GROMACS .gro file of C-alpha atoms in nm:
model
  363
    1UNK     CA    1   0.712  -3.373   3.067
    2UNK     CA    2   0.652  -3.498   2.742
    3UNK     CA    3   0.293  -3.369   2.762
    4UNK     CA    4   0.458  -2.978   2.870
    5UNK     CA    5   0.627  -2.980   2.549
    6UNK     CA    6   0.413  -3.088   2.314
    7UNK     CA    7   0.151  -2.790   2.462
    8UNK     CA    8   0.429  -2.543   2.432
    9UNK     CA    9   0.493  -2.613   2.088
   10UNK     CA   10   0.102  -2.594   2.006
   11UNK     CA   11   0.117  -2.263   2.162
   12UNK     CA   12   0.433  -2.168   1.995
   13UNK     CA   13   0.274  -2.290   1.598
   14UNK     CA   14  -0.067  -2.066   1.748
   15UNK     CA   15   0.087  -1.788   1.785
   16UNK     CA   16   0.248  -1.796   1.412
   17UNK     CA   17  -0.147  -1.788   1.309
   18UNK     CA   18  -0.197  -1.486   1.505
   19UNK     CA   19  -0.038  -1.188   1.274
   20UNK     CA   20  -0.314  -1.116   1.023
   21UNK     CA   21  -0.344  -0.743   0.968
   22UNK     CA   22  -0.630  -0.671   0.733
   23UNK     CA   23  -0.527  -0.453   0.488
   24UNK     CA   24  -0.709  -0.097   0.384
   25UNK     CA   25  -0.594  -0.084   0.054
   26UNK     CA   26  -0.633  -0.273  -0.277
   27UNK     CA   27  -0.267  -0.255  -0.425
   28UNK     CA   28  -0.245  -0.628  -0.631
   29UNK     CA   29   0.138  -0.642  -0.534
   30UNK     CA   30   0.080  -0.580  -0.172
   31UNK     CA   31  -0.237  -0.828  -0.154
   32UNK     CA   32  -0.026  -1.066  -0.323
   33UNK     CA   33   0.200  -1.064  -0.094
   34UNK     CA   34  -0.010  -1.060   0.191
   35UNK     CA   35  -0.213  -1.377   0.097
   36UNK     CA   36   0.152  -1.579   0.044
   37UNK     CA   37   0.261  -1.493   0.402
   38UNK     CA   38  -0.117  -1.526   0.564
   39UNK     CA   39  -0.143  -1.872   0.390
   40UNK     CA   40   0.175  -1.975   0.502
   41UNK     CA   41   0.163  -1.874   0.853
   42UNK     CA   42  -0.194  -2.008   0.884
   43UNK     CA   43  -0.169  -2.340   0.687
   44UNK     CA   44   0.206  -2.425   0.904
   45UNK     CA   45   0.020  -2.324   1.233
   46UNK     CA   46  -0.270  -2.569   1.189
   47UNK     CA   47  -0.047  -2.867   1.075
   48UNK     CA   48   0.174  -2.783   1.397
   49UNK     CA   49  -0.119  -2.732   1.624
   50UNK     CA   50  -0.269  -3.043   1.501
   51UNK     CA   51   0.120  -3.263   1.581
   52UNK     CA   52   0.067  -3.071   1.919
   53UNK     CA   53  -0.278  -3.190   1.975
   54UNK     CA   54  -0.175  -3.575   1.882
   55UNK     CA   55   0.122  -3.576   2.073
   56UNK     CA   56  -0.059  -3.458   2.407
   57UNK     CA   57  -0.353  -3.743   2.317
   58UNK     CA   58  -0.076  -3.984   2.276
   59UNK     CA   59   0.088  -3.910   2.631
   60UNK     CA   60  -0.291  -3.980   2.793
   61UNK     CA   61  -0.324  -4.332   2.601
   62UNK     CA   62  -0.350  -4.602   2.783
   63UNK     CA   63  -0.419  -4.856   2.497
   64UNK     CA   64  -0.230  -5.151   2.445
   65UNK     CA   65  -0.199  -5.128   2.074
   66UNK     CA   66   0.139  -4.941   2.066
   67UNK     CA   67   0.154  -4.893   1.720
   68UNK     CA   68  -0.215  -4.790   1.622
   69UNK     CA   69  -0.135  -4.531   1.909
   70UNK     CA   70   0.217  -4.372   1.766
   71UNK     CA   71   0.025  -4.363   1.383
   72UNK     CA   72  -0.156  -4.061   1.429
   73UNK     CA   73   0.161  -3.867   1.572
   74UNK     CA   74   0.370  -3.984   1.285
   75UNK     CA   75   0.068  -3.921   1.063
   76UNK     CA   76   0.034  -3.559   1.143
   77UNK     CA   77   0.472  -3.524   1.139
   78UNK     CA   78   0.448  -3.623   0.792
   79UNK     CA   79   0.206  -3.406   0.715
   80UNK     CA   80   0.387  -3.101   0.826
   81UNK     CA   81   0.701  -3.211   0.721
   82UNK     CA   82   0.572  -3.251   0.358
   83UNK     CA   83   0.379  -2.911   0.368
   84UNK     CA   84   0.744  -2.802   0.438
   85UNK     CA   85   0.917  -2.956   0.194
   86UNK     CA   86   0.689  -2.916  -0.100
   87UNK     CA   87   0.363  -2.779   0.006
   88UNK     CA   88   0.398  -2.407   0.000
   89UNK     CA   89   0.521  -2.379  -0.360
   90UNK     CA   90   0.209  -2.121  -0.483
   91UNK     CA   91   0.281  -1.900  -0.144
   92UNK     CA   92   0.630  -1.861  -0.182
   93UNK     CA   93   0.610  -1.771  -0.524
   94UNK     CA   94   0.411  -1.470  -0.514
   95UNK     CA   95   0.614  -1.371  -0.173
   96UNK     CA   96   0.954  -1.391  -0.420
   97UNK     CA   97   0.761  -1.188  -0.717
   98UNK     CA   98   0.864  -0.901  -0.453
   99UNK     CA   99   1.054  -1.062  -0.195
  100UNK     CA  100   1.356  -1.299  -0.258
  101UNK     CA  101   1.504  -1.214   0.051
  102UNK     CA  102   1.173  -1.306   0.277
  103UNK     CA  103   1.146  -1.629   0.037
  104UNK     CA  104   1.526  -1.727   0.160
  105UNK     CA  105   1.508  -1.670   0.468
  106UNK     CA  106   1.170  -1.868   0.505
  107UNK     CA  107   1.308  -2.180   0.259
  108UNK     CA  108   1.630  -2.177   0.552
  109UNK     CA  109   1.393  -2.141   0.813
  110UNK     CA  110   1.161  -2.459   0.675
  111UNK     CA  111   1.483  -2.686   0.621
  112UNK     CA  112   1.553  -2.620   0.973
  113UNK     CA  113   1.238  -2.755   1.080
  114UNK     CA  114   1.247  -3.037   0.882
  115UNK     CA  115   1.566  -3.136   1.047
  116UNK     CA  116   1.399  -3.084   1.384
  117UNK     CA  117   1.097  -3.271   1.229
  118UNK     CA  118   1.311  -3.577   1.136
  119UNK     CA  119   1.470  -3.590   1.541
  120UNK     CA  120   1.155  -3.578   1.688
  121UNK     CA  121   1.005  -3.859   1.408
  122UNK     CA  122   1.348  -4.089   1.502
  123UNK     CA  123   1.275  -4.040   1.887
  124UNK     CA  124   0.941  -4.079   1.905
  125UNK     CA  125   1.017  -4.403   1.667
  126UNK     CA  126   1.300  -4.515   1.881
  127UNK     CA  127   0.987  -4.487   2.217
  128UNK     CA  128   0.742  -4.650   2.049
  129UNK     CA  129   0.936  -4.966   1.930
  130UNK     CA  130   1.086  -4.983   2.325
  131UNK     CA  131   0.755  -4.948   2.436
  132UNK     CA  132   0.643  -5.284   2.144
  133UNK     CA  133   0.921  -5.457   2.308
  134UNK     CA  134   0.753  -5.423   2.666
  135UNK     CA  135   0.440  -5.507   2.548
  136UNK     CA  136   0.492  -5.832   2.361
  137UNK     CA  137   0.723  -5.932   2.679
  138UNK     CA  138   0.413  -5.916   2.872
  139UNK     CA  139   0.212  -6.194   2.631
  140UNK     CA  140  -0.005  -6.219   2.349
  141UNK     CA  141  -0.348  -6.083   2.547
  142UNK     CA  142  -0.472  -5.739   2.397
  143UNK     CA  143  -0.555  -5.626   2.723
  144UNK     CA  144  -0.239  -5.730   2.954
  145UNK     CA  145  -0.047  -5.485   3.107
  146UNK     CA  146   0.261  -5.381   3.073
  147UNK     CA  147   0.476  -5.408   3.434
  148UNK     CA  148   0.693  -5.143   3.533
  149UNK     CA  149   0.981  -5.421   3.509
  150UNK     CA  150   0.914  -5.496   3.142
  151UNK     CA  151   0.886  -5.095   3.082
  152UNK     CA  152   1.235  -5.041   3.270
  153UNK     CA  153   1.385  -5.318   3.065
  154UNK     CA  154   1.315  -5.165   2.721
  155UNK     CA  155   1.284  -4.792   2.786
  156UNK     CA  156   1.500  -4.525   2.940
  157UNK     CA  157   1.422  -4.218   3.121
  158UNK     CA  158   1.663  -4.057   2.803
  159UNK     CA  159   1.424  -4.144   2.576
  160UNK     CA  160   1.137  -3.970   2.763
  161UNK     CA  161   1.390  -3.650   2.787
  162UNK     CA  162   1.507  -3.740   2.396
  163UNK     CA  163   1.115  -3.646   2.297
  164UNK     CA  164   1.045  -3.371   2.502
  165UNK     CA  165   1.397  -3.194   2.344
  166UNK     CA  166   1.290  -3.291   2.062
  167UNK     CA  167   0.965  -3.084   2.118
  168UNK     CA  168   1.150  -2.817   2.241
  169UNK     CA  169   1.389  -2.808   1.967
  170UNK     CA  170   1.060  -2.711   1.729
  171UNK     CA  171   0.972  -2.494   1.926
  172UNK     CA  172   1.238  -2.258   1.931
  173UNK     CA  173   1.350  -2.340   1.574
  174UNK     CA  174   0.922  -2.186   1.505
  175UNK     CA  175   0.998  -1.837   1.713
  176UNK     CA  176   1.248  -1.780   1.365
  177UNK     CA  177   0.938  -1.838   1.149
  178UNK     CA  178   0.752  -1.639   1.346
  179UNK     CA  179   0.994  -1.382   1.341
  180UNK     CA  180   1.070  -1.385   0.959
  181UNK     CA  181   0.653  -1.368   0.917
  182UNK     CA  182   0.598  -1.111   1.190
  183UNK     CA  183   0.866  -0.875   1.044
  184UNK     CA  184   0.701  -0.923   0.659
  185UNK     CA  185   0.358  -0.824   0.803
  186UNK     CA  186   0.457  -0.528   0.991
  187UNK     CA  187   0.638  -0.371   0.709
  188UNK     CA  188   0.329  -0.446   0.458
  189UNK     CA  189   0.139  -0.294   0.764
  190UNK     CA  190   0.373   0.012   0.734
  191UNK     CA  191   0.315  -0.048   0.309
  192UNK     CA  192  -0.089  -0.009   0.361
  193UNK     CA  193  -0.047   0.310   0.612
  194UNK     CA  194   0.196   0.468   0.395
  195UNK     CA  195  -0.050   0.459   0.056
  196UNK     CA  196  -0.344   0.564   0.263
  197UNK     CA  197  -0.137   0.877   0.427
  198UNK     CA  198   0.002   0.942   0.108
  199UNK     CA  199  -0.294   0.907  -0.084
  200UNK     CA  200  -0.451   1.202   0.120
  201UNK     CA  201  -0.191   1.414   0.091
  202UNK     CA  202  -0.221   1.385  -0.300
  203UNK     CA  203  -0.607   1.412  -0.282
  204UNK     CA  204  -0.574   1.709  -0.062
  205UNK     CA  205  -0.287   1.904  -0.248
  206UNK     CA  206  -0.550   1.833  -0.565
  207UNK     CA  207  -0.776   2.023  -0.409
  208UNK     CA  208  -0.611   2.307  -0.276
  209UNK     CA  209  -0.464   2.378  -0.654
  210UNK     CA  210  -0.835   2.305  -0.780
  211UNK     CA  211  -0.972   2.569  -0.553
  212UNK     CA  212  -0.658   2.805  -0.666
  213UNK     CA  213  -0.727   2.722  -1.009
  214UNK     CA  214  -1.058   2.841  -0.999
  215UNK     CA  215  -0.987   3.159  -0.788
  216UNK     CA  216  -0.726   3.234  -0.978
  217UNK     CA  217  -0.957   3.261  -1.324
  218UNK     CA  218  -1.238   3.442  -1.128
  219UNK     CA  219  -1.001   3.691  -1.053
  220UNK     CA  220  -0.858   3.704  -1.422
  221UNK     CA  221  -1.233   3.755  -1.537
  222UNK     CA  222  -1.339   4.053  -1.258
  223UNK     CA  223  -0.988   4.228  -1.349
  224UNK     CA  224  -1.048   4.235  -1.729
  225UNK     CA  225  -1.410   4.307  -1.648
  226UNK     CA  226  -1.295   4.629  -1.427
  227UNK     CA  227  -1.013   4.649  -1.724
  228UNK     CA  228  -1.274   4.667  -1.980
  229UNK     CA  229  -1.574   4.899  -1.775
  230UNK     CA  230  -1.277   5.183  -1.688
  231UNK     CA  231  -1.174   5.215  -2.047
  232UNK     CA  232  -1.510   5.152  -2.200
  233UNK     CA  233  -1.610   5.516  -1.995
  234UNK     CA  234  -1.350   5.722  -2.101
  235UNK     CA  235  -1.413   5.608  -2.449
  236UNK     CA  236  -1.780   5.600  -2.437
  237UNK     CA  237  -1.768   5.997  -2.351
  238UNK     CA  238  -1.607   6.061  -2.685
  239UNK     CA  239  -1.800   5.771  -2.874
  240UNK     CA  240  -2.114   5.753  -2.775
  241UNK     CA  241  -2.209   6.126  -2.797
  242UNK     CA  242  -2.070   6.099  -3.183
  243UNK     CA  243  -2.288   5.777  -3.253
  244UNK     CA  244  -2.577   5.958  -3.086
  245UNK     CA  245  -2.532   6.245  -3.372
  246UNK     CA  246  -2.491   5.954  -3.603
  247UNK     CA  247  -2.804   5.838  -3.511
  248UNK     CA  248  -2.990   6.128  -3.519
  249UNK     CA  249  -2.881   6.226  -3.858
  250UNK     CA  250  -2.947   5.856  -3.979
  251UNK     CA  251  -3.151   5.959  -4.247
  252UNK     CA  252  -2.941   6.254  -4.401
  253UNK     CA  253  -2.639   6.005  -4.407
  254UNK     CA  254  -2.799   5.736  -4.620
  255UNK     CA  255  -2.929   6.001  -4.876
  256UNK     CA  256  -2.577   6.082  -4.950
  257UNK     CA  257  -2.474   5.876  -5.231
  258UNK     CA  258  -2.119   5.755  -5.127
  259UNK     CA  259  -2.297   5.634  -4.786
  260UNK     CA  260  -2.339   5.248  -4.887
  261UNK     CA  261  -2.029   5.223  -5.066
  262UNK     CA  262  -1.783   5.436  -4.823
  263UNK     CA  263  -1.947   5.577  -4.518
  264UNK     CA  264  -2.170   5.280  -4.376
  265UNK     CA  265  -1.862   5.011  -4.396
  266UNK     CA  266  -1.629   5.262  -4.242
  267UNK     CA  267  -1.856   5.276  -3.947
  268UNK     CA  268  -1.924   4.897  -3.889
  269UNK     CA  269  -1.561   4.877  -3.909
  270UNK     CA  270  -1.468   5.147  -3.662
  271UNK     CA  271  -1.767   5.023  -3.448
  272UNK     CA  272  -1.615   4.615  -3.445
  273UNK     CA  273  -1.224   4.792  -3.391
  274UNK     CA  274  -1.348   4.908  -3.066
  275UNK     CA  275  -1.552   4.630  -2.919
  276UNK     CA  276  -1.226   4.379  -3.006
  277UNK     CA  277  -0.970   4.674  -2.898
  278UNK     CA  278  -1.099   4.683  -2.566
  279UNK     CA  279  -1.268   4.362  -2.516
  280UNK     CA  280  -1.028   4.330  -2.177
  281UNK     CA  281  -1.285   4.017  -2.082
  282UNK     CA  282  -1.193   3.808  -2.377
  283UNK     CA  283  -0.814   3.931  -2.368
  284UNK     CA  284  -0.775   3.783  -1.986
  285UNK     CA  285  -0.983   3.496  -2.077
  286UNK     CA  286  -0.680   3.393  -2.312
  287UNK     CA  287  -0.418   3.544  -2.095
  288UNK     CA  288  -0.551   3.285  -1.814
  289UNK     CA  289  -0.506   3.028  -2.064
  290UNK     CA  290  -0.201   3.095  -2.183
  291UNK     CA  291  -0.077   3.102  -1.829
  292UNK     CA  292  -0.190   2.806  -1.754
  293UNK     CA  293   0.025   2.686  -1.989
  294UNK     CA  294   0.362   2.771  -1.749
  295UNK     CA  295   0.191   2.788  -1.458
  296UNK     CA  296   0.123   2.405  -1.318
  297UNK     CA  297  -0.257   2.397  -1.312
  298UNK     CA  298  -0.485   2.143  -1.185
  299UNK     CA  299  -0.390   1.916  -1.476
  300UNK     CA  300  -0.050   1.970  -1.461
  301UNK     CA  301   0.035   1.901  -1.131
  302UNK     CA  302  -0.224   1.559  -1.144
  303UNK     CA  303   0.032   1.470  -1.429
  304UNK     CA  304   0.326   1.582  -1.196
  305UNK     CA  305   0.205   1.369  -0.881
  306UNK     CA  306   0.191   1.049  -1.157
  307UNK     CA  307   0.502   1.101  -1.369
  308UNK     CA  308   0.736   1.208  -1.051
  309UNK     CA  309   0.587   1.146  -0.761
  310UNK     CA  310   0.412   0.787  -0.781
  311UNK     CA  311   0.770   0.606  -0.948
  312UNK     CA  312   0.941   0.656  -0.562
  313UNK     CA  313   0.628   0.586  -0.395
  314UNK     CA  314   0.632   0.273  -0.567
  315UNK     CA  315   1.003   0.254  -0.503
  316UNK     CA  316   0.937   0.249  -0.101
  317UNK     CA  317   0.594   0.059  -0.077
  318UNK     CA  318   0.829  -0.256  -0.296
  319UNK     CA  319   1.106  -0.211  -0.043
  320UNK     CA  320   0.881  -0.237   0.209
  321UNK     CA  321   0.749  -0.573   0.019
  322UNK     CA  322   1.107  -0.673   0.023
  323UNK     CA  323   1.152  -0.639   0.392
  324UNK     CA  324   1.511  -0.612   0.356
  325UNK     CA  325   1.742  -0.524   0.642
  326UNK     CA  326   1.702  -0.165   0.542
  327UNK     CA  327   1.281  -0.138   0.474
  328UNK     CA  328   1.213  -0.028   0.776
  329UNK     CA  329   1.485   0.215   0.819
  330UNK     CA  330   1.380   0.396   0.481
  331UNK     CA  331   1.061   0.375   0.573
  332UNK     CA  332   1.104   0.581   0.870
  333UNK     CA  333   1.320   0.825   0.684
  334UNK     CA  334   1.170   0.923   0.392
  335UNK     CA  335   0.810   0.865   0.392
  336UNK     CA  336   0.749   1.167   0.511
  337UNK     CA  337   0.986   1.308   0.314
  338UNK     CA  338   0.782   1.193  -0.019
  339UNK     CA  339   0.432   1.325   0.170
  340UNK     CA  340   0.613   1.706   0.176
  341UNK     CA  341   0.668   1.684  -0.188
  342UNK     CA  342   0.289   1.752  -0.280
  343UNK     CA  343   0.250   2.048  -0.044
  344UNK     CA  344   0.566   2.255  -0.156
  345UNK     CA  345   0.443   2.158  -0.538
  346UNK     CA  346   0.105   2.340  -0.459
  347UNK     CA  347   0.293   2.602  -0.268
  348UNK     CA  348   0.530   2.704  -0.542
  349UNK     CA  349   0.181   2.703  -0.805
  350UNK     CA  350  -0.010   2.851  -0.530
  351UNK     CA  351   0.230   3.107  -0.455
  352UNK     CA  352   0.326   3.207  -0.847
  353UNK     CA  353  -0.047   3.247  -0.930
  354UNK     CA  354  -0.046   3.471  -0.632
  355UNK     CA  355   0.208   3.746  -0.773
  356UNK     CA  356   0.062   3.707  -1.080
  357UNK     CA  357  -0.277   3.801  -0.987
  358UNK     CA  358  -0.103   4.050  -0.752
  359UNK     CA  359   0.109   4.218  -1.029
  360UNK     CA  360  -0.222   4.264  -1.294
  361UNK     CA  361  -0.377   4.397  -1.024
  362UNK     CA  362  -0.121   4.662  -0.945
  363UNK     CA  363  -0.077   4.676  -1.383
   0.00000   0.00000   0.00000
């Protein structure tokens, strides 16, 4: 029945409404995106539930006034078919800042409705004048019925079956739309998993070289501390008895009259050559700096992650956008490809730091 048809196709514009992922993270060209396709899907499925719902109130109708009865079904048709047509302008345009090939398939998609729009506007046009015709056979009174002769004279079980095709006809022409939606939404599903995975891996990679980093220059300060404490022994049991007799004699050295000119700045300047000479602390201090400097540190690998890294994450989260034939295919195969590339970065600077510290050690 007419009635069947009409409920299928609200059922059928319901379900369009019913792929609305919310999304975890705030990347604009993703939301973007997302908003086009949610207010598309949501703004087509209410104008096509609401044809559904007039249709179904017009097959329980029982009023004699033919015309005032078909106006809200053609009311509601026009409404969809000019949301169609012209109505999703803003929508589609941020879907195609990303997305041509979603935007074509969609525009294809809407004509196709239209068309399907238009057959179910001339049939349901082509019932409503038959039933007129049967009506103002049956006299002038507002509140005469209409016989079944005067109804079998005018309309045709065809046109009946013409509607309900009709119906139909939208129907499957929406499962397309739903499709083309449904297939945007699951990739920018896949887009929003993919930076939140991702983004963890970079966080955690962070802090694993953060935590090396900072092991790394503990170590550098114990072995030039040990360094520095070994050497400092052997020479303080050669320098520190002679400073002792220097000490002792204080007195008898600054009575000699070459002392201030000769003797006291020949001291302070032996004294500062061995404090800087073996100052290992202060030498590993720099060393640890200056190895930073070839060795990918904290900063460097941050900088790394931005400069190499991000560009082809961006590359897969806007094919993704794109929904191509391909996104979801290279979305399988290399995301986790591009989530490896931070751990084997902070392996190989894990890993050299390692040797180093193991070769000083062994130095």
């Amino acid at each position: 029945t007419i009635a069947s048809a009409a409920r299928d196709m609200y059922f059928a514009f319901d379900i369009l409404d019913a792929y609305n992922t919310p999304l975890v993270n705030n990347y604009p060209p993703m939301v973007k995106v997302k908003e086009g396709v949610t207010n598309i899907t949501v703004r087509i499925a209410a104008s096509g539930m609401a044809l559904g719902n007039e249709v179904v109130w017009l097959t329980t109708n029982s009023s004699n006034d033919v015309s005032g009865s078909f106006a809200p079904v053609t009311a509601a048709l026009v409404t969809l078919r000019t949301l169609l047509q012209s109505g999703l302008t803003v929508p589609m345009s941020a879907i195609a800042t990303q997305n041509n090939m979603t935007r074509d398939k969609f525009n294809i998609n809407f004509k196709d409705l239209v068309g399907r729009l238009n057959t179910l506007n001339t049939t349901l046009d082509t019932l409503r004048r038959s039933l007129q015709a049967a009506r103002t056979l049956s006299g002038p009174s507002p509140t005469a019925n209409v016989s079944s002769s005067n109804l079998n004279i005018f309309v045709t079980p065809v046109m009946y079956t013409d509607v309900k095709d009709a119906l139909n006809a939208i129907k499957a022409t929406l499962s397309s739309t739903t499709q083309i939606a449904r297939e945007l939404i699951t990739n920018i599903a896949y887009a929003d998993d993919f930076i939140t995975s991702i983004s963890k891996a970079a966080l955690t990679e962070i802090d694993y070289v953060r935590a090396s980093d900072l092991a790394f220059d503990e170590e550098m300060v114990n072995i030039g501390a040990n360094i520095k404490l070994g050497i400092t022994d052997m020479v303080d049991q050669l320098y520190t008895p002679q400073t002792d007799i220097l000490s002792t004699n204080q007195s008898q050295l600054e009575s000699i009259s070459a002392y201030n000119t000769s003797l006291q700045p020949t001291l302070a300047t032996l004294s500062t050559a061995l404090r800087n000479v073996y100052d290992y602390q202060q030498l590993f201090t720099n060393y640890t700096v200056t190895l930073n400097g070839s060795i990918a540190s904290t900063a460097s690998i941050d900088n790394l992650f931005k400069q190499e890294f991000c560009p082809v994450i961006v590359a897969e989260i806007s094919s993704l956008l794109a929904s191509g034939p391909y996104a979801s295919y290279c979305y399988k195969k290399f995301s986790d490809l591009l989530k490896n590339q931070f751990p084997t970065t902070t392996y190989d600077q894990v890993e050299c730091k390692d040797i180093e510290k193991t070769r000083l050690y062994v130095l």
